[in-house]
Amino acid sequence: MNDRQLKFFEKQLVEWKNSILAEAQGTLNQLQDGPIREPDLNDRASSETDWSIELRTRDRQRKLISKIEAALRRITEGEYGYCQVTGEPISLARLRARPIATMTLEAQERHERQERVSRDD
């Protein structure tokens, strides 16, 4: 992978991380505005369900940020774009679709098959 491609992915990862952090800050600001003040119990339950979904989404995105930071670290260390299992280059198409990918498509499929088999046991 050349420097221009690395810069492209680095920029994409940083923008993705900043977008997630901005959304999280918006959620935090809404939570700090105060408790849910719905007079109707059904409306309150609906609002609480919405908040629960929002908080689960933020938790998933928090985990995603750590994967983004790991990808940025791999760029710095010169390991980005190489499969952590086989050492082969990960295709640019796969990295464009999933810039945090750590395995080639074939290695990922093999990994998922093994997971499925071990889960079925």
Backbone as JSON Lines, residues from 0, in Angstrom:
{"i":0,"aa":"M","n":[0.85,-1.16,0.0],"ca":[0.0,0.0,0.0],"c":[0.9,1.23,0.0]}
{"i":1,"aa":"N","n":[0.58,2.18,-0.86],"ca":[1.43,3.37,-0.93],"c":[0.99,4.43,0.08]}
{"i":2,"aa":"D","n":[1.81,5.48,0.2],"ca":[1.55,6.54,1.19],"c":[0.22,7.23,0.96]}
{"i":3,"aa":"R","n":[-0.12,7.44,-0.29],"ca":[-1.38,8.13,-0.59],"c":[-2.57,7.3,-0.11]}
{"i":4,"aa":"Q","n":[-2.52,6.0,-0.31],"ca":[-3.6,5.13,0.15],"c":[-3.66,5.11,1.68]}
{"i":5,"aa":"L","n":[-2.52,5.05,2.33],"ca":[-2.49,5.08,3.8],"c":[-3.09,6.37,4.34]}
{"i":6,"aa":"K","n":[-2.74,7.49,3.71],"ca":[-3.29,8.79,4.13],"c":[-4.81,8.81,3.96]}
{"i":7,"aa":"F","n":[-5.29,8.22,2.85],"ca":[-6.73,8.15,2.61],"c":[-7.42,7.42,3.74]}
{"i":8,"aa":"F","n":[-6.91,6.24,4.1],"ca":[-7.54,5.45,5.16],"c":[-7.39,6.11,6.52]}
{"i":9,"aa":"E","n":[-6.25,6.75,6.76],"ca":[-6.06,7.45,8.03],"c":[-7.07,8.58,8.16]}
{"i":10,"aa":"K","n":[-7.26,9.33,7.11],"ca":[-8.23,10.44,7.12],"c":[-9.65,9.9,7.34]}
{"i":11,"aa":"Q","n":[-9.97,8.82,6.64],"ca":[-11.3,8.22,6.78],"c":[-11.54,7.75,8.22]}
{"i":12,"aa":"L","n":[-10.54,7.1,8.81],"ca":[-10.67,6.6,10.18],"c":[-10.82,7.74,11.18]}
{"i":13,"aa":"V","n":[-10.02,8.79,11.02],"ca":[-10.09,9.94,11.94],"c":[-11.45,10.62,11.83]}
{"i":14,"aa":"E","n":[-11.95,10.8,10.61],"ca":[-13.26,11.42,10.44],"c":[-14.37,10.56,11.04]}
{"i":15,"aa":"W","n":[-14.26,9.25,10.87],"ca":[-15.24,8.32,11.43],"c":[-15.25,8.42,12.95]}
{"i":16,"aa":"K","n":[-14.08,8.43,13.55],"ca":[-13.95,8.54,15.0],"c":[-14.53,9.86,15.49]}
{"i":17,"aa":"N","n":[-14.19,10.96,14.82],"ca":[-14.71,12.27,15.23],"c":[-16.23,12.34,15.12]}
{"i":18,"aa":"S","n":[-16.78,11.71,14.1],"ca":[-18.23,11.68,13.92],"c":[-18.9,10.93,15.08]}
{"i":19,"aa":"I","n":[-18.33,9.8,15.46],"ca":[-18.88,9.02,16.57],"c":[-18.8,9.82,17.87]}
{"i":20,"aa":"L","n":[-17.66,10.47,18.09],"ca":[-17.49,11.26,19.32],"c":[-18.47,12.42,19.38]}
{"i":21,"aa":"A","n":[-18.74,13.05,18.23],"ca":[-19.7,14.16,18.19],"c":[-21.1,13.67,18.51]}
{"i":22,"aa":"E","n":[-21.47,12.52,17.96],"ca":[-22.79,11.95,18.26],"c":[-22.9,11.6,19.74]}
{"i":23,"aa":"A","n":[-21.84,11.04,20.29],"ca":[-21.85,10.67,21.71],"c":[-22.0,11.91,22.58]}
{"i":24,"aa":"Q","n":[-21.34,12.99,22.21],"ca":[-21.45,14.23,22.97],"c":[-22.88,14.76,22.93]}
{"i":25,"aa":"G","n":[-23.53,14.64,21.78],"ca":[-24.93,15.05,21.66],"c":[-25.83,14.24,22.57]}
{"i":26,"aa":"T","n":[-25.59,12.94,22.63],"ca":[-26.36,12.07,23.53],"c":[-26.12,12.46,24.98]}
{"i":27,"aa":"L","n":[-24.88,12.7,25.33],"ca":[-24.54,13.09,26.7],"c":[-25.24,14.4,27.07]}
{"i":28,"aa":"N","n":[-25.24,15.35,26.16],"ca":[-25.91,16.63,26.43],"c":[-27.4,16.43,26.66]}
{"i":29,"aa":"Q","n":[-28.02,15.55,25.87],"ca":[-29.45,15.3,26.05],"c":[-29.72,14.61,27.38]}
{"i":30,"aa":"L","n":[-28.84,13.71,27.79],"ca":[-29.03,13.03,29.07],"c":[-28.88,14.01,30.24]}
{"i":31,"aa":"Q","n":[-28.0,14.98,30.09],"ca":[-27.77,15.94,31.17],"c":[-28.88,16.98,31.27]}
{"i":32,"aa":"D","n":[-29.73,17.06,30.25],"ca":[-30.83,18.03,30.29],"c":[-31.86,17.68,31.36]}
{"i":33,"aa":"G","n":[-31.83,16.47,31.82],"ca":[-32.74,16.1,32.9],"c":[-33.46,14.81,32.63]}
{"i":34,"aa":"P","n":[-34.22,14.38,33.62],"ca":[-34.94,13.11,33.49],"c":[-36.1,13.23,32.5]}
{"i":35,"aa":"I","n":[-36.6,12.09,32.12],"ca":[-37.75,12.05,31.22],"c":[-38.96,12.55,32.0]}
{"i":36,"aa":"R","n":[-39.64,13.52,31.43],"ca":[-40.78,14.14,32.13],"c":[-42.08,13.91,31.36]}
{"i":37,"aa":"E","n":[-42.34,12.68,31.01],"ca":[-43.57,12.35,30.3],"c":[-44.66,12.08,31.34]}
{"i":38,"aa":"P","n":[-45.76,12.81,31.29],"ca":[-46.81,12.58,32.28],"c":[-47.53,11.23,32.1]}
{"i":39,"aa":"D","n":[-47.66,10.81,30.87],"ca":[-48.34,9.56,30.58],"c":[-47.36,8.39,30.74]}
{"i":40,"aa":"L","n":[-47.78,7.34,31.43],"ca":[-46.9,6.2,31.67],"c":[-46.48,5.51,30.37]}
{"i":41,"aa":"N","n":[-47.38,5.43,29.41],"ca":[-47.04,4.8,28.14],"c":[-45.99,5.63,27.39]}
{"i":42,"aa":"D","n":[-46.16,6.95,27.41],"ca":[-45.18,7.82,26.77],"c":[-43.82,7.72,27.46]}
{"i":43,"aa":"R","n":[-43.84,7.65,28.79],"ca":[-42.61,7.54,29.55],"c":[-41.91,6.22,29.22]}
{"i":44,"aa":"A","n":[-42.66,5.14,29.16],"ca":[-42.08,3.83,28.84],"c":[-41.47,3.84,27.44]}
{"i":45,"aa":"S","n":[-42.16,4.48,26.52],"ca":[-41.65,4.58,25.15],"c":[-40.36,5.39,25.12]}
{"i":46,"aa":"S","n":[-40.32,6.5,25.85],"ca":[-39.12,7.32,25.91],"c":[-37.96,6.56,26.55]}
{"i":47,"aa":"E","n":[-38.25,5.82,27.61],"ca":[-37.2,5.05,28.27],"c":[-36.66,3.96,27.34]}
{"i":48,"aa":"T","n":[-37.52,3.35,26.55],"ca":[-37.09,2.34,25.59],"c":[-36.18,2.99,24.54]}
{"i":49,"aa":"D","n":[-36.59,4.15,24.05],"ca":[-35.76,4.88,23.08],"c":[-34.38,5.18,23.65]}
{"i":50,"aa":"W","n":[-34.34,5.63,24.91],"ca":[-33.06,5.94,25.54],"c":[-32.21,4.69,25.71]}
{"i":51,"aa":"S","n":[-32.86,3.59,26.06],"ca":[-32.13,2.34,26.23],"c":[-31.47,1.93,24.91]}
{"i":52,"aa":"I","n":[-32.2,2.04,23.82],"ca":[-31.65,1.72,22.5],"c":[-30.51,2.66,22.16]}
{"i":53,"aa":"E","n":[-30.68,3.93,22.44],"ca":[-29.64,4.93,22.18],"c":[-28.37,4.62,22.96]}
{"i":54,"aa":"L","n":[-28.53,4.26,24.22],"ca":[-27.36,3.96,25.06],"c":[-26.65,2.67,24.61]}
{"i":55,"aa":"R","n":[-27.42,1.68,24.16],"ca":[-26.79,0.47,23.62],"c":[-26.01,0.79,22.35]}
{"i":56,"aa":"T","n":[-26.57,1.66,21.53],"ca":[-25.88,2.08,20.3],"c":[-24.58,2.78,20.66]}
{"i":57,"aa":"R","n":[-24.61,3.67,21.63],"ca":[-23.39,4.38,22.06],"c":[-22.36,3.41,22.6]}
{"i":58,"aa":"D","n":[-22.81,2.38,23.31],"ca":[-21.86,1.4,23.84],"c":[-21.18,0.65,22.7]}
{"i":59,"aa":"R","n":[-21.95,0.27,21.68],"ca":[-21.35,-0.4,20.51],"c":[-20.36,0.53,19.82]}
{"i":60,"aa":"Q","n":[-20.71,1.81,19.74],"ca":[-19.82,2.76,19.08],"c":[-18.57,3.01,19.91]}
{"i":61,"aa":"R","n":[-18.68,2.92,21.22],"ca":[-17.5,3.05,22.09],"c":[-16.51,1.93,21.78]}
{"i":62,"aa":"K","n":[-17.04,0.73,21.59],"ca":[-16.18,-0.4,21.24],"c":[-15.59,-0.2,19.84]}
{"i":63,"aa":"L","n":[-16.36,0.39,18.95],"ca":[-15.89,0.66,17.6],"c":[-14.73,1.66,17.61]}
{"i":64,"aa":"I","n":[-14.8,2.64,18.5],"ca":[-13.72,3.63,18.61],"c":[-12.4,2.94,18.96]}
{"i":65,"aa":"S","n":[-12.43,1.95,19.83],"ca":[-11.18,1.26,20.17],"c":[-10.64,0.51,18.95]}
{"i":66,"aa":"K","n":[-11.52,-0.02,18.1],"ca":[-11.06,-0.68,16.87],"c":[-10.5,0.34,15.89]}
{"i":67,"aa":"I","n":[-11.09,1.52,15.83],"ca":[-10.59,2.58,14.96],"c":[-9.2,3.01,15.44]}
{"i":68,"aa":"E","n":[-9.06,3.2,16.75],"ca":[-7.76,3.59,17.3],"c":[-6.7,2.52,17.04]}
{"i":69,"aa":"A","n":[-7.09,1.24,17.11],"ca":[-6.15,0.16,16.81],"c":[-5.72,0.21,15.35]}
{"i":70,"aa":"A","n":[-6.67,0.52,14.45],"ca":[-6.33,0.63,13.03],"c":[-5.38,1.8,12.8]}
{"i":71,"aa":"L","n":[-5.62,2.93,13.47],"ca":[-4.73,4.08,13.35],"c":[-3.33,3.74,13.88]}
{"i":72,"aa":"R","n":[-3.27,2.96,14.94],"ca":[-1.99,2.53,15.49],"c":[-1.26,1.63,14.49]}
{"i":73,"aa":"R","n":[-2.02,0.75,13.81],"ca":[-1.41,-0.12,12.81],"c":[-0.87,0.69,11.63]}
{"i":74,"aa":"I","n":[-1.54,1.79,11.28],"ca":[-1.02,2.66,10.22],"c":[0.32,3.23,10.65]}
{"i":75,"aa":"T","n":[0.38,3.74,11.87],"ca":[1.61,4.33,12.4],"c":[2.75,3.3,12.45]}
{"i":76,"aa":"E","n":[2.41,2.07,12.8],"ca":[3.42,1.03,12.95],"c":[3.75,0.32,11.63]}
{"i":77,"aa":"G","n":[3.05,0.7,10.56],"ca":[3.31,0.09,9.25],"c":[2.71,-1.29,9.07]}
{"i":78,"aa":"E","n":[1.74,-1.63,9.9],"ca":[1.11,-2.95,9.82],"c":[-0.28,-2.91,9.21]}
{"i":79,"aa":"Y","n":[-0.78,-1.74,8.91],"ca":[-2.14,-1.59,8.39],"c":[-2.25,-2.19,7.0]}
{"i":80,"aa":"G","n":[-3.35,-2.9,6.77],"ca":[-3.6,-3.46,5.44],"c":[-3.07,-4.86,5.27]}
{"i":81,"aa":"Y","n":[-2.54,-5.44,6.35],"ca":[-2.04,-6.81,6.3],"c":[-2.83,-7.68,7.26]}
{"i":82,"aa":"C","n":[-3.16,-8.87,6.82],"ca":[-3.92,-9.82,7.62],"c":[-3.11,-10.22,8.85]}
{"i":83,"aa":"Q","n":[-3.74,-10.17,10.01],"ca":[-3.07,-10.55,11.24],"c":[-2.94,-12.06,11.39]}
{"i":84,"aa":"V","n":[-3.64,-12.81,10.54],"ca":[-3.58,-14.27,10.61],"c":[-2.58,-14.8,9.59]}
{"i":85,"aa":"T","n":[-2.71,-14.35,8.34],"ca":[-1.88,-14.91,7.26],"c":[-0.71,-14.01,6.87]}
{"i":86,"aa":"G","n":[-0.78,-12.74,7.21],"ca":[0.26,-11.8,6.81],"c":[0.11,-11.3,5.39]}
{"i":87,"aa":"E","n":[-0.91,-11.77,4.68],"ca":[-1.16,-11.34,3.31],"c":[-1.8,-9.96,3.3]}
{"i":88,"aa":"P","n":[-1.64,-9.21,2.2],"ca":[-2.31,-7.91,2.1],"c":[-3.84,-8.07,2.06]}
{"i":89,"aa":"I","n":[-4.53,-7.18,2.75],"ca":[-5.99,-7.14,2.7],"c":[-6.35,-6.3,1.48]}
{"i":90,"aa":"S","n":[-7.33,-6.74,0.71],"ca":[-7.68,-6.02,-0.52],"c":[-8.17,-4.61,-0.2]}
{"i":91,"aa":"L","n":[-7.89,-3.69,-1.11],"ca":[-8.33,-2.31,-0.94],"c":[-9.86,-2.23,-0.9]}
{"i":92,"aa":"A","n":[-10.53,-3.07,-1.67],"ca":[-11.99,-3.07,-1.66],"c":[-12.51,-3.43,-0.27]}
{"i":93,"aa":"R","n":[-11.9,-4.41,0.37],"ca":[-12.32,-4.79,1.73],"c":[-12.04,-3.67,2.71]}
{"i":94,"aa":"L","n":[-10.88,-3.04,2.6],"ca":[-10.55,-1.94,3.51],"c":[-11.47,-0.74,3.29]}
{"i":95,"aa":"R","n":[-11.87,-0.51,2.06],"ca":[-12.82,0.59,1.81],"c":[-14.15,0.3,2.46]}
{"i":96,"aa":"A","n":[-14.57,-0.96,2.38],"ca":[-15.85,-1.35,2.97],"c":[-15.77,-1.41,4.5]}
{"i":97,"aa":"R","n":[-14.64,-1.84,5.0],"ca":[-14.44,-1.98,6.45],"c":[-13.0,-1.6,6.79]}
{"i":98,"aa":"P","n":[-12.77,-0.3,6.99],"ca":[-11.4,0.17,7.21],"c":[-10.73,-0.37,8.47]}
{"i":99,"aa":"I","n":[-11.49,-0.97,9.37],"ca":[-10.91,-1.52,10.59],"c":[-10.61,-3.01,10.46]}
{"i":100,"aa":"A","n":[-10.76,-3.56,9.26],"ca":[-10.55,-4.99,9.03],"c":[-9.13,-5.38,9.43]}
{"i":101,"aa":"T","n":[-9.03,-6.55,10.06],"ca":[-7.72,-7.06,10.48],"c":[-7.37,-8.36,9.77]}
{"i":102,"aa":"M","n":[-8.32,-8.87,8.98],"ca":[-8.09,-10.13,8.28],"c":[-8.55,-10.02,6.83]}
{"i":103,"aa":"T","n":[-7.94,-10.83,5.98],"ca":[-8.43,-10.92,4.6],"c":[-9.82,-11.54,4.65]}
{"i":104,"aa":"L","n":[-10.54,-11.39,3.57],"ca":[-11.88,-11.94,3.51],"c":[-11.86,-13.45,3.75]}
{"i":105,"aa":"E","n":[-10.92,-14.14,3.14],"ca":[-10.82,-15.59,3.29],"c":[-10.53,-15.97,4.74]}
{"i":106,"aa":"A","n":[-9.61,-15.28,5.38],"ca":[-9.29,-15.57,6.78],"c":[-10.47,-15.27,7.68]}
{"i":107,"aa":"Q","n":[-11.2,-14.2,7.4],"ca":[-12.38,-13.86,8.18],"c":[-13.46,-14.93,8.04]}
{"i":108,"aa":"E","n":[-13.68,-15.39,6.81],"ca":[-14.68,-16.44,6.6],"c":[-14.29,-17.72,7.32]}
{"i":109,"aa":"R","n":[-13.01,-18.08,7.26],"ca":[-12.52,-19.27,7.97],"c":[-12.75,-19.12,9.48]}
{"i":110,"aa":"H","n":[-12.44,-17.94,9.99],"ca":[-12.61,-17.64,11.42],"c":[-14.08,-17.78,11.83]}
{"i":111,"aa":"E","n":[-14.97,-17.23,11.01],"ca":[-16.4,-17.29,11.33],"c":[-16.93,-18.72,11.25]}
{"i":112,"aa":"R","n":[-16.44,-19.51,10.29],"ca":[-16.85,-20.91,10.22],"c":[-16.41,-21.66,11.47]}
{"i":113,"aa":"Q","n":[-15.17,-21.42,11.91],"ca":[-14.66,-22.08,13.11],"c":[-15.46,-21.66,14.34]}
{"i":114,"aa":"E","n":[-15.83,-20.4,14.41],"ca":[-16.65,-19.92,15.53],"c":[-17.99,-20.63,15.55]}
{"i":115,"aa":"R","n":[-18.61,-20.74,14.37],"ca":[-19.91,-21.41,14.26],"c":[-19.81,-22.85,14.7]}
{"i":116,"aa":"V","n":[-18.77,-23.55,14.26],"ca":[-18.6,-24.95,14.63],"c":[-18.39,-25.1,16.13]}
{"i":117,"aa":"S","n":[-17.56,-24.24,16.72],"ca":[-17.29,-24.35,18.16],"c":[-18.52,-23.94,18.98]}
{"i":118,"aa":"R","n":[-19.35,-23.04,18.45],"ca":[-20.57,-22.65,19.14],"c":[-21.59,-23.78,19.11]}
{"i":119,"aa":"D","n":[-21.62,-24.53,18.01],"ca":[-22.59,-25.64,17.86],"c":[-22.24,-26.83,18.74]}
{"i":120,"aa":"D","n":[-20.99,-26.93,19.19],"ca":[-20.57,-28.08,20.0],"c":[-21.13,-28.04,21.39]}
